[in-house]
mmCIF file of C-alpha atoms and ligand atoms in Angstrom:
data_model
loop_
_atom_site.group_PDB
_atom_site.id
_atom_site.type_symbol
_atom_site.label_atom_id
_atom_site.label_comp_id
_atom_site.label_asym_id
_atom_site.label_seq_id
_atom_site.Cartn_x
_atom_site.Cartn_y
_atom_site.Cartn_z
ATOM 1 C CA UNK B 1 -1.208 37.234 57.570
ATOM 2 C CA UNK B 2 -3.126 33.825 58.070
ATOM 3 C CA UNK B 3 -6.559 35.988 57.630
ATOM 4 C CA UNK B 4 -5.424 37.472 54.277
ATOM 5 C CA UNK B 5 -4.310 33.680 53.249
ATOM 6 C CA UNK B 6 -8.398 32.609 54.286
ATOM 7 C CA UNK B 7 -9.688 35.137 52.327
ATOM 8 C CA UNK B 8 -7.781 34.414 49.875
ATOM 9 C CA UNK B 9 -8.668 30.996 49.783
ATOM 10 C CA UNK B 10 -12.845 31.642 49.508
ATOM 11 C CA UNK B 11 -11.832 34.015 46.915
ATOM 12 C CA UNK B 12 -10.635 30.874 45.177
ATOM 13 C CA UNK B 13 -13.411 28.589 46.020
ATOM 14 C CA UNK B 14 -15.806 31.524 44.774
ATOM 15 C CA UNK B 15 -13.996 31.846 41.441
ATOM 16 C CA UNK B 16 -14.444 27.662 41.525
ATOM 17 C CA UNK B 17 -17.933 27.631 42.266
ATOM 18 C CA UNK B 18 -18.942 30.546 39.515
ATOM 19 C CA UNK B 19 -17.061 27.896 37.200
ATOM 20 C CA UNK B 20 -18.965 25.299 37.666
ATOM 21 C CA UNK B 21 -22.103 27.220 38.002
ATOM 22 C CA UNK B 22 -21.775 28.146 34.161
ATOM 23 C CA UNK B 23 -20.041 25.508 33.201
ATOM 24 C CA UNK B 24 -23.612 23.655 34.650
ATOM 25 C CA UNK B 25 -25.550 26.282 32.663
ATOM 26 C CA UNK B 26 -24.146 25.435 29.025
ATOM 27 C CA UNK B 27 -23.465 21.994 29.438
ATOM 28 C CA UNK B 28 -25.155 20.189 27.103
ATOM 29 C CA UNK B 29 -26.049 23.040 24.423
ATOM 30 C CA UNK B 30 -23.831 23.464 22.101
ATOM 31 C CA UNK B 31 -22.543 18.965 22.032
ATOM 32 C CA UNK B 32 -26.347 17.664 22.230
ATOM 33 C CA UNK B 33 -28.580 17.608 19.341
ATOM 34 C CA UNK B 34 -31.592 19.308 21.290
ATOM 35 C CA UNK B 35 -29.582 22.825 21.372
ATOM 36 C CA UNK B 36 -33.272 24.235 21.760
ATOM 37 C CA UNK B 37 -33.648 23.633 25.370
ATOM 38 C CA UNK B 38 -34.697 20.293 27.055
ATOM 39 C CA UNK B 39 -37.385 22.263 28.549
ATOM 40 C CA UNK B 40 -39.513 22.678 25.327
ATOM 41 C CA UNK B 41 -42.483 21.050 24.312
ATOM 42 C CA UNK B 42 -42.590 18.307 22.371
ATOM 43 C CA UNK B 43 -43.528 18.826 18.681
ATOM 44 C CA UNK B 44 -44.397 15.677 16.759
ATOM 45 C CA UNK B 45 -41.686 15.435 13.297
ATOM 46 C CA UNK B 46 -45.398 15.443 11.313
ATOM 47 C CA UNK B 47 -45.612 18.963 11.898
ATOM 48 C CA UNK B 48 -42.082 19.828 10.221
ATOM 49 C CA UNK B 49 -41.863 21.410 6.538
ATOM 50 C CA UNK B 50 -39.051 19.402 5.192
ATOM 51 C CA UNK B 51 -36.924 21.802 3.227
ATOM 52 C CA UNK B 52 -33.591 19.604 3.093
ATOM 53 C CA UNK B 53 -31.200 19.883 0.474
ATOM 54 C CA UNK B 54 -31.892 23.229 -0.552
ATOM 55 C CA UNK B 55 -29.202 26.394 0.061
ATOM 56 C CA UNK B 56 -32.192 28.866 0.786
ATOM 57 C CA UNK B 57 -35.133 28.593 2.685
ATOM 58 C CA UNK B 58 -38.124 31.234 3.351
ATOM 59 C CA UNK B 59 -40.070 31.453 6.393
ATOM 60 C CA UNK B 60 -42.443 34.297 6.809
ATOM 61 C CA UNK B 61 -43.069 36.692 10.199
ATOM 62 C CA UNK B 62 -47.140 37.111 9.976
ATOM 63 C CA UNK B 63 -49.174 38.354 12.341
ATOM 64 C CA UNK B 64 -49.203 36.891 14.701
ATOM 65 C CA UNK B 65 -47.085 33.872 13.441
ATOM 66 C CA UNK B 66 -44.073 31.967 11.598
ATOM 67 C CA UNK B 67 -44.681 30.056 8.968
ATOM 68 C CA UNK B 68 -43.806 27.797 8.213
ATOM 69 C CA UNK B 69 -43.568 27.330 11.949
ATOM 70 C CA UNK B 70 -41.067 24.332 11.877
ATOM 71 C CA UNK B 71 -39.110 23.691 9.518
ATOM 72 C CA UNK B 72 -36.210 21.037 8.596
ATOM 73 C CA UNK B 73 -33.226 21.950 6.460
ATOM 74 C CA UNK B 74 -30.015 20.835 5.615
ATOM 75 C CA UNK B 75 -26.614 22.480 7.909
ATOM 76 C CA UNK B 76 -25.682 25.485 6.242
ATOM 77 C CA UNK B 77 -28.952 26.574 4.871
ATOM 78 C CA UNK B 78 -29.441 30.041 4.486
ATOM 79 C CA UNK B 79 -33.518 31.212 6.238
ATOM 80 C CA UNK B 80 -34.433 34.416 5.244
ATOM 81 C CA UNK B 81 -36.894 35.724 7.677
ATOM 82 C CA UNK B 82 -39.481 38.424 5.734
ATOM 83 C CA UNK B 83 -42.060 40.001 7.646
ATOM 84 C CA UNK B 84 -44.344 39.958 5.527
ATOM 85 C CA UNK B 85 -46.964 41.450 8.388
ATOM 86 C CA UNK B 86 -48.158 44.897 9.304
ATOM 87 C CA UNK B 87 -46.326 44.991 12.395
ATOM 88 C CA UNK B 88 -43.395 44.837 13.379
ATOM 89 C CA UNK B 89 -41.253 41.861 14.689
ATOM 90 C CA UNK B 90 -38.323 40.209 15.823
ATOM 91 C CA UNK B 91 -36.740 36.140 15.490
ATOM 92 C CA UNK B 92 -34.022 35.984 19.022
ATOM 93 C CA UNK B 93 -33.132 32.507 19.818
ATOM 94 C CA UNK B 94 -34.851 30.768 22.722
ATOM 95 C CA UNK B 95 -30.619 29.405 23.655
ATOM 96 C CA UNK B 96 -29.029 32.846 23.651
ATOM 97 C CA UNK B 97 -26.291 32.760 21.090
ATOM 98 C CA UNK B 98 -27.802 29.637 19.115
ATOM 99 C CA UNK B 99 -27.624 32.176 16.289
ATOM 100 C CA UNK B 100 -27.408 36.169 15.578
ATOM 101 C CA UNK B 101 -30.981 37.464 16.071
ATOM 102 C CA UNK B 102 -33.167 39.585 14.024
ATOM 103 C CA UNK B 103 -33.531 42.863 16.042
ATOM 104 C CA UNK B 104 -36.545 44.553 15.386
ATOM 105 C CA UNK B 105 -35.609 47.943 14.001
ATOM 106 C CA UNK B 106 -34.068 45.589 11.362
ATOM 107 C CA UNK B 107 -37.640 43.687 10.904
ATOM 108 C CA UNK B 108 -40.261 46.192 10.037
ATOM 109 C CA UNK B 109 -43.288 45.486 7.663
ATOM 110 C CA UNK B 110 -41.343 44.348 4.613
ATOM 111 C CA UNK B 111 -37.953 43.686 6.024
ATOM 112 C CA UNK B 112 -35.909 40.526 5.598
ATOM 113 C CA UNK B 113 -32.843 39.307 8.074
ATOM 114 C CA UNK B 114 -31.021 35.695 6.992
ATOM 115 C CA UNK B 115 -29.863 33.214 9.350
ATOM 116 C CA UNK B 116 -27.273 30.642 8.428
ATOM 117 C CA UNK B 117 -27.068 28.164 10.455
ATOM 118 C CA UNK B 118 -24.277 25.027 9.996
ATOM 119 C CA UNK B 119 -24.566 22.834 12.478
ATOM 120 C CA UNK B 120 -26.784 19.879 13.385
ATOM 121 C CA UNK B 121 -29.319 20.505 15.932
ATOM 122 C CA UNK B 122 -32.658 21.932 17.038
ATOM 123 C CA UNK B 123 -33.059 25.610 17.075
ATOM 124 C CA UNK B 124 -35.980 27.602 18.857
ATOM 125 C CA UNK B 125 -36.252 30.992 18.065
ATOM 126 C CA UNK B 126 -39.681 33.519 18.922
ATOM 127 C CA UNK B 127 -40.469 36.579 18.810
ATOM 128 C CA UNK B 128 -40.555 39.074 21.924
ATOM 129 C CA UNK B 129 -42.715 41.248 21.053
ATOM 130 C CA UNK B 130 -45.625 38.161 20.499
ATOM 131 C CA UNK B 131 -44.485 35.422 21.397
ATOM 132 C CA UNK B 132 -42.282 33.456 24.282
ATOM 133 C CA UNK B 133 -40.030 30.536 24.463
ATOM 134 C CA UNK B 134 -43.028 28.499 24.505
ATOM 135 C CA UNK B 135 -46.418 30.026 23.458
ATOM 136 C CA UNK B 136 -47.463 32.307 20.588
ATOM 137 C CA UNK B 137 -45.159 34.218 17.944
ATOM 138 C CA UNK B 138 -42.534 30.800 18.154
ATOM 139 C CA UNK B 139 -41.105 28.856 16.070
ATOM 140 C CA UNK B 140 -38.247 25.622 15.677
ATOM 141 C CA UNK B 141 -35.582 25.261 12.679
ATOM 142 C CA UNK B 142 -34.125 21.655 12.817
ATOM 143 C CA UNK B 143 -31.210 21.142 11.110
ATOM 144 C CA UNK B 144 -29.772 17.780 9.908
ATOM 145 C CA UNK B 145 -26.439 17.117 8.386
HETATM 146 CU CU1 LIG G 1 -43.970 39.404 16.493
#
């Protein structure tokens, strides 16, 4: 009896600890305006396209790049991604579920995928196939209200 109550008890403190351990891993993302990651580089505001105030903004998938490669827009702007390469691609969030991503059987040579994205923040996106979280086929949308 007082062995299945101990047991029961680190079951309990396991279940905490798992808890906290995610509640640790998203803290942060979704309130703070740098939903990107606080481990990204730095990229001076110069180097933004400002598209605010406009419903629909474009940025192309070349090879091997997005441009533009940051952008600003407005919350609830509507990016349609075109790959407007020879290869394929693919736009996946650097913060997993920041937004849906763009798989790449749906982003072959020609192919568009839209992204809507409502609210305020910084959003880091690359592509896997040339690109990581950090270096090459990446990219940052920064939304403002
Ligand atoms: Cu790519």
């Amino acid at each position: 009896m007082p062995r299945d109550i101990r047991s029961r008890r680190a079951a309990t403190g396991l279940v905490l600890l798992v808890l906290a351990l995610s509640a640790a891993a998203c803290g942060g993302g979704s309130s703070s305006s740098s939903s990107g990651g606080d481990d990204l580089p730095a990229v001076p505001a110069k180097d933004f396209v400002d598209e605010t105030g406009k419903k629909a903004v474009t940025v192309e998938a070349v090879d091997n790049n997005f441009d533009p490669q940051y952008v600003t827009v407005s919350k609830g702007t509507t990016i349609t991604f075109t790959n407007v390469g020879r290869n394929p691609h693919n736009v996946v969030p650097v913060e997993q579920g920041a937004f849906t991503p763009i798989p790449t059987e749906k982003f072959a040579p020609g192919a568009s995928g839209t992204v809507t994205l409502s609210t305020p923040g910084t959003y880091a996106y690359y592509c896997t196939l040339h690109g990581s979280s950090t270096r090459g086929m990446a990219g940052r949308i920064v939304v403002e209200r």
